[in-house]
Coordinates of C-alpha atoms (C1' of nucleotides) in Angstrom, one line a residue:
Chain D
M1 CA 0.0 0.0 0.0
A2 CA 3.0 2.2 0.1
A3 CA 3.6 1.5 -3.6
T4 CA 1.4 4.0 -5.3
L5 CA 0.3 7.3 -4.0
E6 CA -3.2 7.1 -5.5
R7 CA -4.3 3.4 -5.5
E8 CA -8.0 3.8 -5.3
S9 CA -8.5 1.2 -7.9
P10 CA -7.1 -2.3 -8.2
A11 CA -5.0 -2.0 -11.3
A12 CA -3.7 -5.5 -10.8
D13 CA -4.8 -7.5 -13.9
V14 CA -4.5 -5.1 -16.7
H15 CA -3.1 -6.3 -19.9
L16 CA -0.3 -4.3 -21.3
G17 CA 0.3 -6.0 -24.5
E18 CA 3.4 -4.9 -26.5
L19 CA 3.9 -2.2 -23.7
R20 CA 5.1 -4.8 -21.4
D21 CA 8.4 -5.1 -23.3
S22 CA 8.7 -1.4 -24.4
L23 CA 11.7 0.3 -22.9
G24 CA 10.2 3.7 -23.2
F25 CA 7.1 2.6 -21.4
L26 CA 9.0 0.8 -18.7
M27 CA 11.4 3.7 -18.3
R28 CA 8.5 6.1 -17.8
L29 CA 6.7 4.1 -15.3
G30 CA 10.0 3.2 -13.5
Q31 CA 10.9 6.7 -13.1
L32 CA 7.5 7.6 -11.6
R33 CA 8.0 4.6 -9.2
V34 CA 11.4 5.6 -8.0
F35 CA 10.5 9.2 -7.8
E36 CA 7.5 8.1 -5.6
D37 CA 9.9 6.5 -3.2
Y38 CA 12.2 9.4 -3.5
F39 CA 9.6 12.0 -2.4
E40 CA 8.4 9.6 0.3
A41 CA 12.0 9.5 1.7
L42 CA 13.4 12.8 1.0
G43 CA 10.3 15.1 0.5
P44 CA 10.5 16.2 4.1
Y45 CA 14.0 17.6 3.6
G46 CA 12.7 20.0 1.0
M47 CA 14.6 18.8 -2.0
R48 CA 13.2 18.3 -5.4
P49 CA 15.2 16.0 -7.6
G50 CA 15.8 18.3 -10.5
E51 CA 17.0 21.3 -8.5
F52 CA 19.0 19.1 -6.1
S53 CA 21.0 17.5 -8.9
V54 CA 21.8 20.9 -10.2
L55 CA 23.3 21.8 -6.9
V56 CA 25.2 18.5 -6.5
V57 CA 26.8 18.9 -10.0
I58 CA 27.8 22.5 -9.4
G59 CA 29.3 21.2 -6.1
H60 CA 31.4 18.8 -7.9
N61 CA 32.3 21.1 -10.7
P62 CA 33.0 24.6 -9.2
G63 CA 32.9 27.2 -12.0
I64 CA 31.1 25.1 -14.4
R65 CA 29.5 26.9 -17.2
Q66 CA 25.7 27.1 -17.3
G67 CA 25.4 25.6 -20.8
V68 CA 27.6 22.6 -19.9
L69 CA 25.5 22.0 -16.9
A70 CA 22.4 22.2 -18.8
A71 CA 23.7 19.8 -21.5
R72 CA 24.8 17.3 -19.0
L73 CA 21.5 17.3 -17.2
M74 CA 19.6 17.4 -20.4
I75 CA 17.8 20.6 -19.4
K76 CA 17.0 23.2 -22.1
R77 CA 19.1 26.4 -21.9
A78 CA 16.0 28.6 -21.5
H79 CA 14.9 26.5 -18.6
I80 CA 18.2 26.3 -16.8
T81 CA 18.2 30.1 -16.6
K82 CA 15.1 30.0 -14.6
V83 CA 16.4 27.3 -12.3
I84 CA 19.7 29.0 -11.7
R85 CA 18.0 32.2 -10.9
G86 CA 15.7 30.5 -8.4
L87 CA 18.8 29.0 -6.6
E88 CA 20.6 32.3 -6.8
D89 CA 17.7 34.1 -5.2
Q90 CA 17.7 31.6 -2.5
G91 CA 21.4 32.3 -2.1
L92 CA 22.7 28.9 -2.9
V93 CA 24.5 29.5 -6.0
T94 CA 26.9 32.3 -7.2
R95 CA 27.0 33.5 -10.8
R96 CA 30.4 34.9 -12.3
I97 CA 31.0 36.3 -15.7
P98 CA 34.7 35.8 -16.5
D99 CA 36.8 38.5 -18.3
E100 CA 38.2 36.0 -20.8
D101 CA 34.6 35.4 -22.4
R102 CA 32.0 37.8 -21.2
R103 CA 29.3 35.6 -22.8
V104 CA 29.4 32.8 -20.4
V105 CA 28.3 32.3 -16.8
E106 CA 30.4 30.2 -14.4
L107 CA 28.5 28.8 -11.5
T108 CA 29.7 28.0 -7.9
L109 CA 27.9 27.0 -4.7
S110 CA 27.8 29.6 -2.1
R111 CA 28.7 28.7 1.6
K112 CA 25.0 28.3 2.1
G113 CA 24.7 26.1 -1.0
Q114 CA 27.5 23.8 0.2
A115 CA 25.9 23.6 3.6
F116 CA 22.5 22.9 2.0
V117 CA 23.9 20.0 0.0
A118 CA 26.1 18.8 2.7
E119 CA 22.9 18.6 5.2
R120 CA 21.0 16.4 2.7
A121 CA 23.9 14.3 1.3
E122 CA 23.4 11.6 3.9
A123 CA 19.7 11.2 3.4
L124 CA 20.3 11.0 -0.3
H125 CA 22.9 8.5 0.1
A126 CA 20.8 6.3 2.3
F127 CA 18.0 6.5 -0.2
D128 CA 20.3 5.6 -3.1
F129 CA 21.5 2.6 -1.2
S130 CA 18.0 1.4 -0.5
V131 CA 16.7 -1.4 -2.5
P132 CA 13.4 -1.0 -4.4
A133 CA 10.6 -3.4 -3.4
G134 CA 10.6 -6.6 -5.2
M135 CA 14.2 -6.5 -6.2
T136 CA 17.4 -7.9 -4.7
C137 CA 20.4 -5.7 -4.0
K138 CA 22.3 -7.4 -6.7
E139 CA 19.5 -6.7 -9.2
R140 CA 19.5 -3.0 -8.2
D141 CA 23.2 -2.7 -8.7
Q142 CA 22.8 -4.3 -12.1
L143 CA 20.0 -2.0 -13.0
V144 CA 22.3 1.0 -12.0
H145 CA 25.1 -0.4 -14.1
L146 CA 22.9 -0.9 -17.3
L147 CA 21.4 2.5 -16.9
Q148 CA 24.9 4.0 -16.8
K149 CA 25.6 2.2 -20.0
L150 CA 22.6 3.5 -21.5
L151 CA 23.8 6.9 -20.7
G152 CA 27.3 6.5 -21.7
L153 CA 28.6 6.8 -18.1
S154 CA 30.2 3.3 -17.9
K155 CA 33.9 4.2 -18.0
G156 CA 33.5 8.0 -18.2
D157 CA 34.6 10.2 -15.2
T158 CA 32.8 10.4 -12.0
Chain S
M1 CA 25.3 14.1 -32.8
A2 CA 22.0 12.3 -33.0
A3 CA 22.3 11.7 -29.2
T4 CA 21.1 14.9 -27.7
L5 CA 18.7 17.3 -29.1
E6 CA 20.5 20.3 -27.9
R7 CA 24.1 19.6 -27.6
E8 CA 25.5 23.1 -28.0
S9 CA 28.0 22.5 -25.3
P10 CA 30.5 19.7 -24.7
A11 CA 29.0 18.2 -21.6
A12 CA 31.6 15.5 -21.7
D13 CA 33.8 15.6 -18.5
V14 CA 31.4 16.7 -15.9
H15 CA 31.8 15.1 -12.5
L16 CA 28.5 13.7 -11.3
G17 CA 29.6 12.6 -7.9
E18 CA 27.2 10.5 -6.0
L19 CA 24.6 11.1 -8.8
R20 CA 26.5 8.6 -10.8
D21 CA 25.1 5.7 -8.8
S22 CA 21.7 7.3 -7.9
L23 CA 18.9 5.2 -9.2
G24 CA 16.6 8.2 -9.3
F25 CA 19.0 10.3 -11.2
L26 CA 19.8 7.7 -13.7
M27 CA 16.2 6.8 -14.2
R28 CA 15.4 10.5 -14.9
L29 CA 18.1 10.9 -17.4
G30 CA 17.6 7.5 -19.0
Q31 CA 13.9 8.3 -19.6
L32 CA 14.8 11.5 -21.3
R33 CA 17.4 9.6 -23.4
V34 CA 15.0 6.9 -24.5
F35 CA 12.1 9.4 -25.2
E36 CA 14.5 11.3 -27.2
D37 CA 15.0 8.3 -29.5
Y38 CA 11.3 7.7 -29.3
F39 CA 10.3 11.1 -30.7
E40 CA 13.0 10.9 -33.4
A41 CA 11.7 7.5 -34.6
L42 CA 7.9 8.0 -34.0
G43 CA 7.4 11.6 -33.8
P44 CA 6.5 11.8 -37.5
Y45 CA 3.6 9.4 -36.8
G46 CA 2.0 11.8 -34.5
M47 CA 2.0 9.8 -31.4
R48 CA 2.9 11.1 -28.0
P49 CA 4.1 8.4 -25.6
G50 CA 1.5 9.0 -22.8
E51 CA -1.6 9.2 -24.9
F52 CA -0.6 6.3 -27.1
S53 CA 0.1 4.1 -24.1
V54 CA -3.5 4.9 -23.0
L55 CA -4.8 3.8 -26.4
V56 CA -2.9 0.6 -26.4
V57 CA -4.0 -0.4 -22.8
I58 CA -7.6 0.4 -23.7
G59 CA -7.2 -1.6 -26.9
H60 CA -6.0 -4.6 -24.9
N61 CA -8.7 -4.2 -22.2
P62 CA -11.9 -3.3 -23.8
G63 CA -14.4 -1.9 -21.3
I64 CA -11.6 -1.1 -18.8
R65 CA -12.7 1.4 -16.2
Q66 CA -11.2 4.9 -16.2
G67 CA -9.9 4.7 -12.7
V68 CA -8.3 1.3 -13.3
L69 CA -6.5 2.6 -16.3
A70 CA -5.3 5.5 -14.5
A71 CA -4.0 3.6 -11.6
R72 CA -2.2 1.2 -13.9
L73 CA -0.5 4.1 -15.8
M74 CA 0.3 6.0 -12.7
I75 CA -1.8 8.9 -14.0
K76 CA -4.0 11.0 -11.5
R77 CA -7.7 10.7 -11.8
A78 CA -8.0 14.4 -12.5
H79 CA -5.5 14.2 -15.4
I80 CA -6.9 11.1 -17.1
T81 CA -10.3 12.8 -17.4
K82 CA -8.7 15.3 -19.6
V83 CA -6.8 12.8 -21.6
I84 CA -9.8 10.7 -22.2
R85 CA -11.8 13.6 -23.2
G86 CA -9.1 14.6 -25.7
L87 CA -9.1 11.1 -27.3
E88 CA -12.9 11.0 -27.2
D89 CA -13.0 14.4 -29.2
Q90 CA -10.7 12.8 -31.7
G91 CA -13.1 10.0 -32.1
L92 CA -10.5 7.3 -30.9
V93 CA -12.1 6.3 -27.6
T94 CA -15.8 5.6 -26.6
R95 CA -17.1 6.0 -23.1
R96 CA -19.9 4.0 -21.6
I97 CA -21.6 4.3 -18.3
P98 CA -23.0 0.9 -17.4
D99 CA -26.4 0.5 -15.6
E100 CA -24.9 -1.8 -13.0
D101 CA -22.8 1.0 -11.4
R102 CA -23.6 4.4 -12.9
R103 CA -20.6 6.0 -11.3
V104 CA -18.0 4.3 -13.4
V105 CA -16.9 4.9 -17.1
E106 CA -16.0 2.0 -19.3
L107 CA -13.6 2.7 -22.1
T108 CA -13.4 1.1 -25.6
L109 CA -11.4 1.9 -28.7
S110 CA -13.6 3.0 -31.6
R111 CA -13.1 1.7 -35.0
K112 CA -11.0 4.7 -35.7
G113 CA -9.1 4.2 -32.5
Q114 CA -8.4 0.6 -33.4
A115 CA -7.1 1.7 -36.9
F116 CA -5.0 4.5 -35.4
V117 CA -3.2 1.9 -33.0
A118 CA -2.9 -0.7 -35.7
E119 CA -1.3 1.9 -38.1
R120 CA 1.4 2.7 -35.6
A121 CA 1.9 -0.7 -34.0
E122 CA 4.6 -1.7 -36.5
A123 CA 6.6 1.5 -36.0
L124 CA 6.4 1.1 -32.2
H125 CA 7.3 -2.6 -32.4
A126 CA 10.4 -1.7 -34.6
F127 CA 11.4 1.0 -32.1
D128 CA 11.0 -1.2 -29.1
F129 CA 13.2 -3.8 -30.7
S130 CA 15.9 -1.3 -31.5
V131 CA 19.0 -1.3 -29.3
P132 CA 20.1 2.0 -27.7
A133 CA 23.5 3.2 -28.7
G134 CA 26.2 1.8 -26.5
M135 CA 24.3 -1.2 -25.4
T136 CA 24.2 -4.8 -26.7
C137 CA 21.0 -6.4 -27.5
K138 CA 21.4 -8.8 -24.5
E139 CA 22.0 -5.8 -22.1
R140 CA 18.9 -4.1 -23.5
D141 CA 16.7 -7.3 -22.7
Q142 CA 18.3 -7.4 -19.3
L143 CA 17.4 -3.8 -18.6
V144 CA 13.9 -4.4 -19.8
H145 CA 13.7 -7.5 -17.4
L146 CA 15.0 -5.5 -14.5
L147 CA 12.6 -2.7 -15.0
Q148 CA 9.7 -5.3 -15.2
K149 CA 10.8 -6.4 -11.8
L150 CA 11.0 -2.9 -10.4
L151 CA 7.5 -2.4 -11.6
G152 CA 6.2 -5.8 -10.3
L153 CA 5.5 -7.0 -13.8
S154 CA 7.8 -10.0 -13.9
K155 CA 5.3 -12.8 -13.7
G156 CA 2.1 -10.8 -13.8
D157 CA -0.2 -10.9 -16.8
T158 CA 0.5 -9.4 -20.1
Chain O
dT1 C1' -20.1 7.3 4.3
dA2 C1' -17.2 5.7 0.5
dT3 C1' -16.4 5.7 -4.4
dT4 C1' -16.0 7.5 -9.2
dG5 C1' -15.3 10.9 -12.0
dT6 C1' -15.4 16.0 -12.8
dT7 C1' -14.0 20.8 -12.4
dA8 C1' -11.0 24.5 -11.1
dT9 C1' -6.6 26.3 -9.9
dA10 C1' -1.9 26.6 -9.6
dC11 C1' 2.6 25.2 -10.4
dT12 C1' 6.4 22.8 -12.7
dC13 C1' 8.4 21.4 -16.8
dT14 C1' 9.1 21.6 -21.6
dA15 C1' 9.3 23.8 -26.3
dT16 C1' 10.1 27.5 -29.4
dA17 C1' 11.6 31.5 -31.0
dA18 C1' 13.1 36.2 -30.8
dC19 C1' 16.4 38.8 -28.6
dT20 C1' 21.1 40.7 -26.4
dA21 C1' 25.9 40.9 -25.8
dT22 C1' 29.8 39.2 -26.9
dA23 C1' 33.3 36.7 -29.7
Chain Z
dT1 C1' 28.6 34.7 -38.4
dA2 C1' 28.4 31.9 -34.4
dT3 C1' 28.0 31.5 -29.4
dA4 C1' 26.1 32.0 -24.5
dG5 C1' 22.6 33.4 -22.2
dT6 C1' 18.0 35.8 -21.6
dT7 C1' 13.1 36.7 -22.2
dA8 C1' 8.5 35.7 -23.5
dT9 C1' 4.9 32.8 -24.6
dA10 C1' 2.5 28.7 -25.0
dG11 C1' 1.6 24.0 -24.0
dA12 C1' 1.9 19.6 -21.4
dG13 C1' 2.0 17.3 -17.2
dT14 C1' 1.1 17.2 -12.3
dA15 C1' -0.8 18.2 -7.6
dT16 C1' -4.6 19.6 -4.9
dA17 C1' -9.0 20.3 -3.1
dA18 C1' -13.8 20.8 -3.7
dC19 C1' -17.7 19.0 -5.9
dA20 C1' -21.8 15.9 -8.0
dA21 C1' -23.7 11.7 -8.8
dT22 C1' -24.1 7.2 -7.3
dA23 C1' -23.5 3.3 -4.4

DNA sequence: TATTGTTATACTCTATAACTATA
DNA sequence: TATAGTTATAGAGTATAACAATA
């Protein structure tokens, strides 16, 4: 009963047909499922997945250019602008326009941003090491590994 | 160059830190990646993933109740109402309120809806059997299998 | 009272294109 | 001319709560 947020109907025996083997369909539903668990575990900490991943990546790449960040996170340029401004307004992120190329924006975590991430790192870590219902720990690791391959992260850098 | 829709920056060597092993993060990016391929392959056919999966499931479950459909597809009741009305306006779906329980709505594909799905089934099938760049066919199947486990579809019905 | 679906509202995310300033 | 970022606008998707009809 903790599986779905809104399980007012028994969706048990529904025939999915070809969707049952569709990677796109399974990825979509799988993401919803995992995010459900994510919000259950981390919602109280006031972190939304998208924004938090932006903070983590900036934290690991001080001075990263906004466009590079957007490309890596598959966020559109027009959208990342809004996200970054939001984080800047909260005092979590610092923008800097370097003299070498005054078109680009370099991003860094502020003291407050570093603290914000640090405070939530443990909860995120705990969640990431939890095992989804119905899977073994080994299967979870295998899933993570295959997703890394799908995304071309297998032997790339951390 | 076919990988990302908007690759205006070399997002190559970005450090992801703990995100690299985060199931939620990987599922989110993975879904975006797969949907990118999906739109590239099936966009011309005028199918959006969400709506199309609704049609396929109704096709495989004639007379399915709206609430059951929503629960299975993890769509909120308030949202499925709009989706179904849109499909009804296009003449693809038929709604029926049975006399046994006049609260519920039973959904069926119209002739036109059946044709719509049939016309696109082959393209979908071809896409679902394609292998994402960087993966072997075996790895793709393994990924599908693990996602089915994550979603509790392993031994359930079709 | 509980259930099913609907309506209304607001917010997030995405998509697109036009714009600026810099190179 | 090309690039990096911004702005504006529209649309899709989602979340929430209040509501009507029916059970």
